[in-house]
Amino acid sequence: MRSSAEEERISCDRRNSRTYILETNAYPREHEQLKELREATVQKYQYYYRGLMNVPADEGQLISMILKLMNAKKTIEIGVFTGYSLLTTALALPDDSKIIAIDPDKEAYETGQPFMKKAGVDHKIKFIHSDAFSVLDNLIANVEVEKAFDFAFVDANKEDYIKCHEILLKLAKVGGVIGYDNTLWSGAVALSEDDEMAEYLRVGRGHLRELNSFPASDPRVECCLISVGDGLTLCRRLY
């Protein structure tokens, strides 16, 4: 077992590494409107932002590269907040691409919307002010869009991740990718139930541990859990 001094040193090393990644690689290559959106989000939602509500710049870089490598053209995003990942996606996709973005918080989306317009990519985005499941159920019922999505990104209520997984597997193409955000949950998924942690971490911890274990044994997908941002679990549909 590590001593408290060792744990603090490891935590400090991780913070230093993260700062280095952002300042050396991610921020210098960050699109101007992404930077403006990030700064506007921090200004308006200082407490809630903290890297949990929007993806950080290095995770955005990874998502952008994945989308380009896939030649993705049709995506869906569940949980938008102010739209950093949404704008990242829109910037990465070709001009004739389509993104369905779903969130019940229209005010937060409207905070980021001017930056999407300024970047000239708002025509790719169809924002739906709604809870996720009523929209997903309608998509399932529409045979024209079934199995149509190249990429799905989920950054919503953690207790809904497994339910989202089952529905999105019906909507994703074979070879399509589903990404789940915050799956390391500030490291709480690696802690035991008896360890000290903030209450909000304890609430989400069990749902994310379930999500991380589920695709690992799901024969319909191949998956990986990446230590970027607050954790990103990617699932590629096999059949």
PDB file of C-alpha atoms in Angstrom:
ATOM      1  CA  MET A   1       0.000   0.000   0.000  1.00  0.00           C
ATOM      2  CA  ARG A   2       1.303   3.434  -0.909  1.00  0.00           C
ATOM      3  CA  SER A   3       1.914   6.040   1.769  1.00  0.00           C
ATOM      4  CA  SER A   4       0.020   9.335   1.669  1.00  0.00           C
ATOM      5  CA  ALA A   5       3.245  11.062   0.579  1.00  0.00           C
ATOM      6  CA  GLU A   6       3.593   8.658  -2.370  1.00  0.00           C
ATOM      7  CA  GLU A   7      -0.035   9.175  -3.359  1.00  0.00           C
ATOM      8  CA  GLU A   8       0.440  12.944  -3.276  1.00  0.00           C
ATOM      9  CA  ARG A   9       3.588  12.682  -5.415  1.00  0.00           C
ATOM     10  CA  ILE A  10       1.780  10.532  -7.996  1.00  0.00           C
ATOM     11  CA  SER A  11      -1.169  12.943  -8.033  1.00  0.00           C
ATOM     12  CA  CYS A  12       1.209  15.876  -8.505  1.00  0.00           C
ATOM     13  CA  ASP A  13       3.011  14.067 -11.344  1.00  0.00           C
ATOM     14  CA  ARG A  14      -0.304  13.457 -13.102  1.00  0.00           C
ATOM     15  CA  ARG A  15      -1.349  17.099 -12.757  1.00  0.00           C
ATOM     16  CA  ASN A  16       2.027  18.223 -14.107  1.00  0.00           C
ATOM     17  CA  SER A  17       1.781  15.800 -17.038  1.00  0.00           C
ATOM     18  CA  ARG A  18      -1.728  16.976 -17.842  1.00  0.00           C
ATOM     19  CA  THR A  19      -0.692  20.624 -17.756  1.00  0.00           C
ATOM     20  CA  TYR A  20       2.258  19.800 -20.008  1.00  0.00           C
ATOM     21  CA  ILE A  21       0.029  18.010 -22.552  1.00  0.00           C
ATOM     22  CA  LEU A  22      -2.462  20.878 -22.676  1.00  0.00           C
ATOM     23  CA  GLU A  23       0.050  23.704 -22.837  1.00  0.00           C
ATOM     24  CA  THR A  24       2.562  22.022 -25.174  1.00  0.00           C
ATOM     25  CA  ASN A  25       0.264  20.286 -27.626  1.00  0.00           C
ATOM     26  CA  ALA A  26      -3.477  20.813 -27.174  1.00  0.00           C
ATOM     27  CA  TYR A  27      -3.847  24.548 -26.609  1.00  0.00           C
ATOM     28  CA  PRO A  28      -1.413  25.641 -29.372  1.00  0.00           C
ATOM     29  CA  ARG A  29      -3.459  23.656 -31.933  1.00  0.00           C
ATOM     30  CA  GLU A  30      -6.887  24.512 -30.528  1.00  0.00           C
ATOM     31  CA  HIS A  31      -9.238  26.130 -33.052  1.00  0.00           C
ATOM     32  CA  GLU A  32      -9.904  29.795 -32.277  1.00  0.00           C
ATOM     33  CA  GLN A  33     -13.651  29.266 -31.735  1.00  0.00           C
ATOM     34  CA  LEU A  34     -13.013  26.251 -29.512  1.00  0.00           C
ATOM     35  CA  LYS A  35     -10.779  28.408 -27.348  1.00  0.00           C
ATOM     36  CA  GLU A  36     -13.411  31.157 -27.234  1.00  0.00           C
ATOM     37  CA  LEU A  37     -16.122  28.650 -26.324  1.00  0.00           C
ATOM     38  CA  ARG A  38     -13.950  27.097 -23.608  1.00  0.00           C
ATOM     39  CA  GLU A  39     -13.215  30.483 -22.068  1.00  0.00           C
ATOM     40  CA  ALA A  40     -16.871  31.568 -22.247  1.00  0.00           C
ATOM     41  CA  THR A  41     -17.912  28.328 -20.546  1.00  0.00           C
ATOM     42  CA  VAL A  42     -15.421  28.782 -17.720  1.00  0.00           C
ATOM     43  CA  GLN A  43     -16.574  32.356 -17.238  1.00  0.00           C
ATOM     44  CA  LYS A  44     -20.266  31.439 -17.048  1.00  0.00           C
ATOM     45  CA  TYR A  45     -20.069  28.071 -15.301  1.00  0.00           C
ATOM     46  CA  GLN A  46     -16.944  28.390 -13.175  1.00  0.00           C
ATOM     47  CA  TYR A  47     -17.859  25.803 -10.541  1.00  0.00           C
ATOM     48  CA  TYR A  48     -19.615  23.283 -12.727  1.00  0.00           C
ATOM     49  CA  TYR A  49     -17.113  23.313 -15.571  1.00  0.00           C
ATOM     50  CA  ARG A  50     -14.071  21.671 -13.963  1.00  0.00           C
ATOM     51  CA  GLY A  51     -13.537  19.449 -17.002  1.00  0.00           C
ATOM     52  CA  LEU A  52     -16.614  17.327 -16.204  1.00  0.00           C
ATOM     53  CA  MET A  53     -19.252  19.139 -18.229  1.00  0.00           C
ATOM     54  CA  ASN A  54     -17.223  19.689 -21.418  1.00  0.00           C
ATOM     55  CA  VAL A  55     -14.368  17.607 -22.784  1.00  0.00           C
ATOM     56  CA  PRO A  56     -10.869  19.095 -22.334  1.00  0.00           C
ATOM     57  CA  ALA A  57      -8.828  20.179 -25.327  1.00  0.00           C
ATOM     58  CA  ASP A  58      -6.628  17.071 -25.509  1.00  0.00           C
ATOM     59  CA  GLU A  59      -9.660  14.771 -25.553  1.00  0.00           C
ATOM     60  CA  GLY A  60     -11.171  16.969 -28.235  1.00  0.00           C
ATOM     61  CA  GLN A  61      -8.021  16.480 -30.322  1.00  0.00           C
ATOM     62  CA  LEU A  62      -8.368  12.714 -30.037  1.00  0.00           C
ATOM     63  CA  ILE A  63     -12.057  12.757 -31.002  1.00  0.00           C
ATOM     64  CA  SER A  64     -11.280  14.964 -33.990  1.00  0.00           C
ATOM     65  CA  MET A  65      -8.574  12.616 -35.223  1.00  0.00           C
ATOM     66  CA  ILE A  66     -10.794   9.533 -34.789  1.00  0.00           C
ATOM     67  CA  LEU A  67     -13.589  11.167 -36.803  1.00  0.00           C
ATOM     68  CA  LYS A  68     -11.201  12.076 -39.609  1.00  0.00           C
ATOM     69  CA  LEU A  69      -9.628   8.602 -39.682  1.00  0.00           C
ATOM     70  CA  MET A  70     -13.122   7.088 -39.905  1.00  0.00           C
ATOM     71  CA  ASN A  71     -14.228   9.495 -42.629  1.00  0.00           C
ATOM     72  CA  ALA A  72     -17.325   9.979 -40.485  1.00  0.00           C
ATOM     73  CA  LYS A  73     -20.218  11.987 -41.906  1.00  0.00           C
ATOM     74  CA  LYS A  74     -23.163  11.276 -39.626  1.00  0.00           C
ATOM     75  CA  THR A  75     -22.913  11.452 -35.843  1.00  0.00           C
ATOM     76  CA  ILE A  76     -25.063  11.775 -32.756  1.00  0.00           C
ATOM     77  CA  GLU A  77     -24.226  13.428 -29.451  1.00  0.00           C
ATOM     78  CA  ILE A  78     -26.130  12.803 -26.228  1.00  0.00           C
ATOM     79  CA  GLY A  79     -25.388  15.479 -23.667  1.00  0.00           C
ATOM     80  CA  VAL A  80     -24.101  18.723 -25.147  1.00  0.00           C
ATOM     81  CA  PHE A  81     -23.735  21.325 -22.372  1.00  0.00           C
ATOM     82  CA  THR A  82     -22.156  24.374 -24.073  1.00  0.00           C
ATOM     83  CA  GLY A  83     -20.907  22.249 -26.958  1.00  0.00           C
ATOM     84  CA  TYR A  84     -17.121  21.941 -26.882  1.00  0.00           C
ATOM     85  CA  SER A  85     -17.231  18.333 -28.121  1.00  0.00           C
ATOM     86  CA  LEU A  86     -20.059  19.243 -30.518  1.00  0.00           C
ATOM     87  CA  LEU A  87     -18.033  22.058 -32.071  1.00  0.00           C
ATOM     88  CA  THR A  88     -14.985  19.772 -32.174  1.00  0.00           C
ATOM     89  CA  THR A  89     -17.044  17.217 -34.093  1.00  0.00           C
ATOM     90  CA  ALA A  90     -18.527  19.769 -36.469  1.00  0.00           C
ATOM     91  CA  LEU A  91     -15.084  21.148 -37.297  1.00  0.00           C
ATOM     92  CA  ALA A  92     -13.750  17.642 -38.005  1.00  0.00           C
ATOM     93  CA  LEU A  93     -16.571  16.495 -40.304  1.00  0.00           C
ATOM     94  CA  PRO A  94     -16.948  17.307 -44.037  1.00  0.00           C
ATOM     95  CA  ASP A  95     -19.168  20.210 -45.044  1.00  0.00           C
ATOM     96  CA  ASP A  96     -22.136  18.000 -46.004  1.00  0.00           C
ATOM     97  CA  SER A  97     -22.161  16.075 -42.724  1.00  0.00           C
ATOM     98  CA  LYS A  98     -24.984  15.920 -40.184  1.00  0.00           C
ATOM     99  CA  ILE A  99     -24.872  15.853 -36.384  1.00  0.00           C
ATOM    100  CA  ILE A 100     -27.872  15.224 -34.139  1.00  0.00           C
ATOM    101  CA  ALA A 101     -27.228  16.831 -30.751  1.00  0.00           C
ATOM    102  CA  ILE A 102     -29.587  16.183 -27.832  1.00  0.00           C
ATOM    103  CA  ASP A 103     -29.720  17.979 -24.487  1.00  0.00           C
ATOM    104  CA  PRO A 104     -32.508  19.172 -22.146  1.00  0.00           C
ATOM    105  CA  ASP A 105     -30.451  22.273 -21.220  1.00  0.00           C
ATOM    106  CA  LYS A 106     -31.073  24.704 -24.060  1.00  0.00           C
ATOM    107  CA  GLU A 107     -29.568  27.645 -22.186  1.00  0.00           C
ATOM    108  CA  ALA A 108     -26.165  25.973 -21.966  1.00  0.00           C
ATOM    109  CA  TYR A 109     -26.271  25.065 -25.661  1.00  0.00           C
ATOM    110  CA  GLU A 110     -27.136  28.654 -26.569  1.00  0.00           C
ATOM    111  CA  THR A 111     -23.998  29.772 -24.704  1.00  0.00           C
ATOM    112  CA  GLY A 112     -21.889  27.897 -27.246  1.00  0.00           C
ATOM    113  CA  GLN A 113     -24.074  28.366 -30.316  1.00  0.00           C
ATOM    114  CA  PRO A 114     -22.588  31.747 -31.383  1.00  0.00           C
ATOM    115  CA  PHE A 115     -19.134  30.145 -31.613  1.00  0.00           C
ATOM    116  CA  MET A 116     -20.512  27.389 -33.850  1.00  0.00           C
ATOM    117  CA  LYS A 117     -22.010  30.022 -36.139  1.00  0.00           C
ATOM    118  CA  LYS A 118     -18.780  32.020 -36.089  1.00  0.00           C
ATOM    119  CA  ALA A 119     -16.838  28.880 -37.053  1.00  0.00           C
ATOM    120  CA  GLY A 120     -19.209  28.378 -39.998  1.00  0.00           C
ATOM    121  CA  VAL A 121     -20.298  24.869 -38.998  1.00  0.00           C
ATOM    122  CA  ASP A 122     -23.738  25.443 -37.463  1.00  0.00           C
ATOM    123  CA  HIS A 123     -25.449  24.148 -40.646  1.00  0.00           C
ATOM    124  CA  LYS A 124     -24.143  20.657 -39.821  1.00  0.00           C
ATOM    125  CA  ILE A 125     -25.868  20.608 -36.421  1.00  0.00           C
ATOM    126  CA  LYS A 126     -29.450  19.695 -35.591  1.00  0.00           C
ATOM    127  CA  PHE A 127     -29.941  20.511 -31.921  1.00  0.00           C
ATOM    128  CA  ILE A 128     -32.902  18.816 -30.231  1.00  0.00           C
ATOM    129  CA  HIS A 129     -34.041  20.271 -26.911  1.00  0.00           C
ATOM    130  CA  SER A 130     -35.185  17.077 -25.225  1.00  0.00           C
ATOM    131  CA  ASP A 131     -34.304  14.196 -22.995  1.00  0.00           C
ATOM    132  CA  ALA A 132     -32.304  11.577 -24.858  1.00  0.00           C
ATOM    133  CA  PHE A 133     -34.564   8.551 -24.790  1.00  0.00           C
ATOM    134  CA  SER A 134     -37.653  10.019 -26.440  1.00  0.00           C
ATOM    135  CA  VAL A 135     -35.466  11.099 -29.373  1.00  0.00           C
ATOM    136  CA  LEU A 136     -33.602   7.780 -29.507  1.00  0.00           C
ATOM    137  CA  ASP A 137     -36.868   5.852 -29.499  1.00  0.00           C
ATOM    138  CA  ASN A 138     -38.066   7.912 -32.468  1.00  0.00           C
ATOM    139  CA  LEU A 139     -34.828   7.228 -34.316  1.00  0.00           C
ATOM    140  CA  ILE A 140     -35.178   3.495 -33.718  1.00  0.00           C
ATOM    141  CA  ALA A 141     -38.696   3.648 -35.148  1.00  0.00           C
ATOM    142  CA  ASN A 142     -37.433   5.372 -38.294  1.00  0.00           C
ATOM    143  CA  VAL A 143     -36.056   2.697 -40.587  1.00  0.00           C
ATOM    144  CA  GLU A 144     -34.269   5.279 -42.732  1.00  0.00           C
ATOM    145  CA  VAL A 145     -31.845   6.201 -39.965  1.00  0.00           C
ATOM    146  CA  GLU A 146     -31.513   2.821 -38.247  1.00  0.00           C
ATOM    147  CA  LYS A 147     -27.857   1.752 -38.181  1.00  0.00           C
ATOM    148  CA  ALA A 148     -26.949   5.023 -39.879  1.00  0.00           C
ATOM    149  CA  PHE A 149     -24.504   6.662 -37.476  1.00  0.00           C
ATOM    150  CA  ASP A 150     -20.747   6.533 -37.910  1.00  0.00           C
ATOM    151  CA  PHE A 151     -20.030   7.895 -34.439  1.00  0.00           C
ATOM    152  CA  ALA A 152     -21.933   8.515 -31.225  1.00  0.00           C
ATOM    153  CA  PHE A 153     -20.690  10.458 -28.218  1.00  0.00           C
ATOM    154  CA  VAL A 154     -22.354  10.203 -24.811  1.00  0.00           C
ATOM    155  CA  ASP A 155     -21.695  12.699 -22.023  1.00  0.00           C
ATOM    156  CA  ALA A 156     -24.944  12.637 -20.094  1.00  0.00           C
ATOM    157  CA  ASN A 157     -26.419  11.136 -16.905  1.00  0.00           C
ATOM    158  CA  LYS A 158     -24.082   8.332 -15.900  1.00  0.00           C
ATOM    159  CA  GLU A 159     -26.907   6.094 -14.689  1.00  0.00           C
ATOM    160  CA  ASP A 160     -28.222   6.042 -18.277  1.00  0.00           C
ATOM    161  CA  TYR A 161     -25.014   4.884 -19.979  1.00  0.00           C
ATOM    162  CA  ILE A 162     -25.915   1.172 -20.164  1.00  0.00           C
ATOM    163  CA  LYS A 163     -29.384   1.951 -21.518  1.00  0.00           C
ATOM    164  CA  CYS A 164     -27.829   4.296 -24.086  1.00  0.00           C
ATOM    165  CA  HIS A 165     -25.386   1.572 -25.075  1.00  0.00           C
ATOM    166  CA  GLU A 166     -28.160  -0.859 -25.986  1.00  0.00           C
ATOM    167  CA  ILE A 167     -30.024   1.703 -28.089  1.00  0.00           C
ATOM    168  CA  LEU A 168     -26.963   3.136 -29.811  1.00  0.00           C
ATOM    169  CA  LEU A 169     -25.818  -0.312 -30.899  1.00  0.00           C
ATOM    170  CA  LYS A 170     -29.027  -0.459 -32.917  1.00  0.00           C
ATOM    171  CA  LEU A 171     -28.352   2.946 -34.465  1.00  0.00           C
ATOM    172  CA  ALA A 172     -24.623   2.666 -35.162  1.00  0.00           C
ATOM    173  CA  LYS A 173     -23.259   1.204 -38.369  1.00  0.00           C
ATOM    174  CA  VAL A 174     -21.220  -1.961 -38.214  1.00  0.00           C
ATOM    175  CA  GLY A 175     -17.756  -0.515 -37.711  1.00  0.00           C
ATOM    176  CA  GLY A 176     -19.238   2.580 -36.077  1.00  0.00           C
ATOM    177  CA  VAL A 177     -17.844   3.875 -32.809  1.00  0.00           C
ATOM    178  CA  ILE A 178     -19.609   4.876 -29.580  1.00  0.00           C
ATOM    179  CA  GLY A 179     -17.710   7.015 -27.070  1.00  0.00           C
ATOM    180  CA  TYR A 180     -18.596   7.423 -23.394  1.00  0.00           C
ATOM    181  CA  ASP A 181     -17.088  10.350 -21.502  1.00  0.00           C
ATOM    182  CA  ASN A 182     -15.971  10.659 -17.850  1.00  0.00           C
ATOM    183  CA  THR A 183     -15.440   6.917 -17.437  1.00  0.00           C
ATOM    184  CA  LEU A 184     -12.538   7.325 -15.000  1.00  0.00           C
ATOM    185  CA  TRP A 185     -14.631   9.743 -12.900  1.00  0.00           C
ATOM    186  CA  SER A 186     -11.641  11.560 -11.375  1.00  0.00           C
ATOM    187  CA  GLY A 187     -10.149   8.183 -10.510  1.00  0.00           C
ATOM    188  CA  ALA A 188     -13.083   7.192  -8.293  1.00  0.00           C
ATOM    189  CA  VAL A 189     -13.781   4.054 -10.365  1.00  0.00           C
ATOM    190  CA  ALA A 190     -10.464   2.646  -9.091  1.00  0.00           C
ATOM    191  CA  LEU A 191     -11.282   3.308  -5.437  1.00  0.00           C
ATOM    192  CA  SER A 192     -12.982   0.926  -3.052  1.00  0.00           C
ATOM    193  CA  GLU A 193     -16.372   1.666  -1.546  1.00  0.00           C
ATOM    194  CA  ASP A 194     -14.672   2.431   1.790  1.00  0.00           C
ATOM    195  CA  ASP A 195     -12.256   5.016   0.401  1.00  0.00           C
ATOM    196  CA  GLU A 196     -12.894   8.692   1.000  1.00  0.00           C
ATOM    197  CA  MET A 197     -14.301  10.609  -1.971  1.00  0.00           C
ATOM    198  CA  ALA A 198     -16.625  13.512  -2.690  1.00  0.00           C
ATOM    199  CA  GLU A 199     -20.303  12.585  -2.611  1.00  0.00           C
ATOM    200  CA  TYR A 200     -20.869  13.377  -6.300  1.00  0.00           C
ATOM    201  CA  LEU A 201     -18.038  10.977  -7.161  1.00  0.00           C
ATOM    202  CA  ARG A 202     -19.558   8.261  -5.012  1.00  0.00           C
ATOM    203  CA  VAL A 203     -22.948   8.686  -6.694  1.00  0.00           C
ATOM    204  CA  GLY A 204     -21.578   8.222 -10.205  1.00  0.00           C
ATOM    205  CA  ARG A 205     -18.852   5.697  -9.380  1.00  0.00           C
ATOM    206  CA  GLY A 206     -21.028   2.577  -9.401  1.00  0.00           C
ATOM    207  CA  HIS A 207     -22.707   3.405 -12.712  1.00  0.00           C
ATOM    208  CA  LEU A 208     -19.367   3.996 -14.416  1.00  0.00           C
ATOM    209  CA  ARG A 209     -17.784   0.853 -13.000  1.00  0.00           C
ATOM    210  CA  GLU A 210     -20.735  -1.063 -14.436  1.00  0.00           C
ATOM    211  CA  LEU A 211     -20.339   0.643 -17.798  1.00  0.00           C
ATOM    212  CA  ASN A 212     -16.604  -0.032 -17.933  1.00  0.00           C
ATOM    213  CA  SER A 213     -17.116  -3.727 -17.158  1.00  0.00           C
ATOM    214  CA  PHE A 214     -20.087  -4.227 -19.476  1.00  0.00           C
ATOM    215  CA  PRO A 215     -18.521  -3.634 -22.924  1.00  0.00           C
ATOM    216  CA  ALA A 216     -15.407  -5.543 -21.899  1.00  0.00           C
ATOM    217  CA  SER A 217     -17.572  -8.690 -21.940  1.00  0.00           C
ATOM    218  CA  ASP A 218     -19.941  -7.634 -24.756  1.00  0.00           C
ATOM    219  CA  PRO A 219     -19.189  -9.728 -27.885  1.00  0.00           C
ATOM    220  CA  ARG A 220     -20.931  -7.170 -30.105  1.00  0.00           C
ATOM    221  CA  VAL A 221     -18.133  -4.631 -29.644  1.00  0.00           C
ATOM    222  CA  GLU A 222     -14.422  -4.230 -29.245  1.00  0.00           C
ATOM    223  CA  CYS A 223     -13.587  -1.582 -26.692  1.00  0.00           C
ATOM    224  CA  CYS A 224     -10.858   0.346 -24.970  1.00  0.00           C
ATOM    225  CA  LEU A 225     -10.764   2.675 -21.976  1.00  0.00           C
ATOM    226  CA  ILE A 226      -8.410   5.576 -22.623  1.00  0.00           C
ATOM    227  CA  SER A 227      -6.830   7.716 -19.923  1.00  0.00           C
ATOM    228  CA  VAL A 228      -7.497  11.036 -21.616  1.00  0.00           C
ATOM    229  CA  GLY A 229      -9.449  13.832 -19.998  1.00  0.00           C
ATOM    230  CA  ASP A 230     -11.575  12.220 -17.302  1.00  0.00           C
ATOM    231  CA  GLY A 231     -11.575   8.878 -19.114  1.00  0.00           C
ATOM    232  CA  LEU A 232     -12.990   7.958 -22.519  1.00  0.00           C
ATOM    233  CA  THR A 233     -14.411   4.498 -23.262  1.00  0.00           C
ATOM    234  CA  LEU A 234     -14.662   3.690 -26.980  1.00  0.00           C
ATOM    235  CA  CYS A 235     -16.757   0.816 -28.360  1.00  0.00           C
ATOM    236  CA  ARG A 236     -16.593  -0.255 -32.001  1.00  0.00           C
ATOM    237  CA  ARG A 237     -19.585  -2.213 -33.257  1.00  0.00           C
ATOM    238  CA  LEU A 238     -18.572  -5.578 -34.720  1.00  0.00           C
ATOM    239  CA  TYR A 239     -21.938  -6.882 -35.980  1.00  0.00           C
TER     240      TYR A 239
END
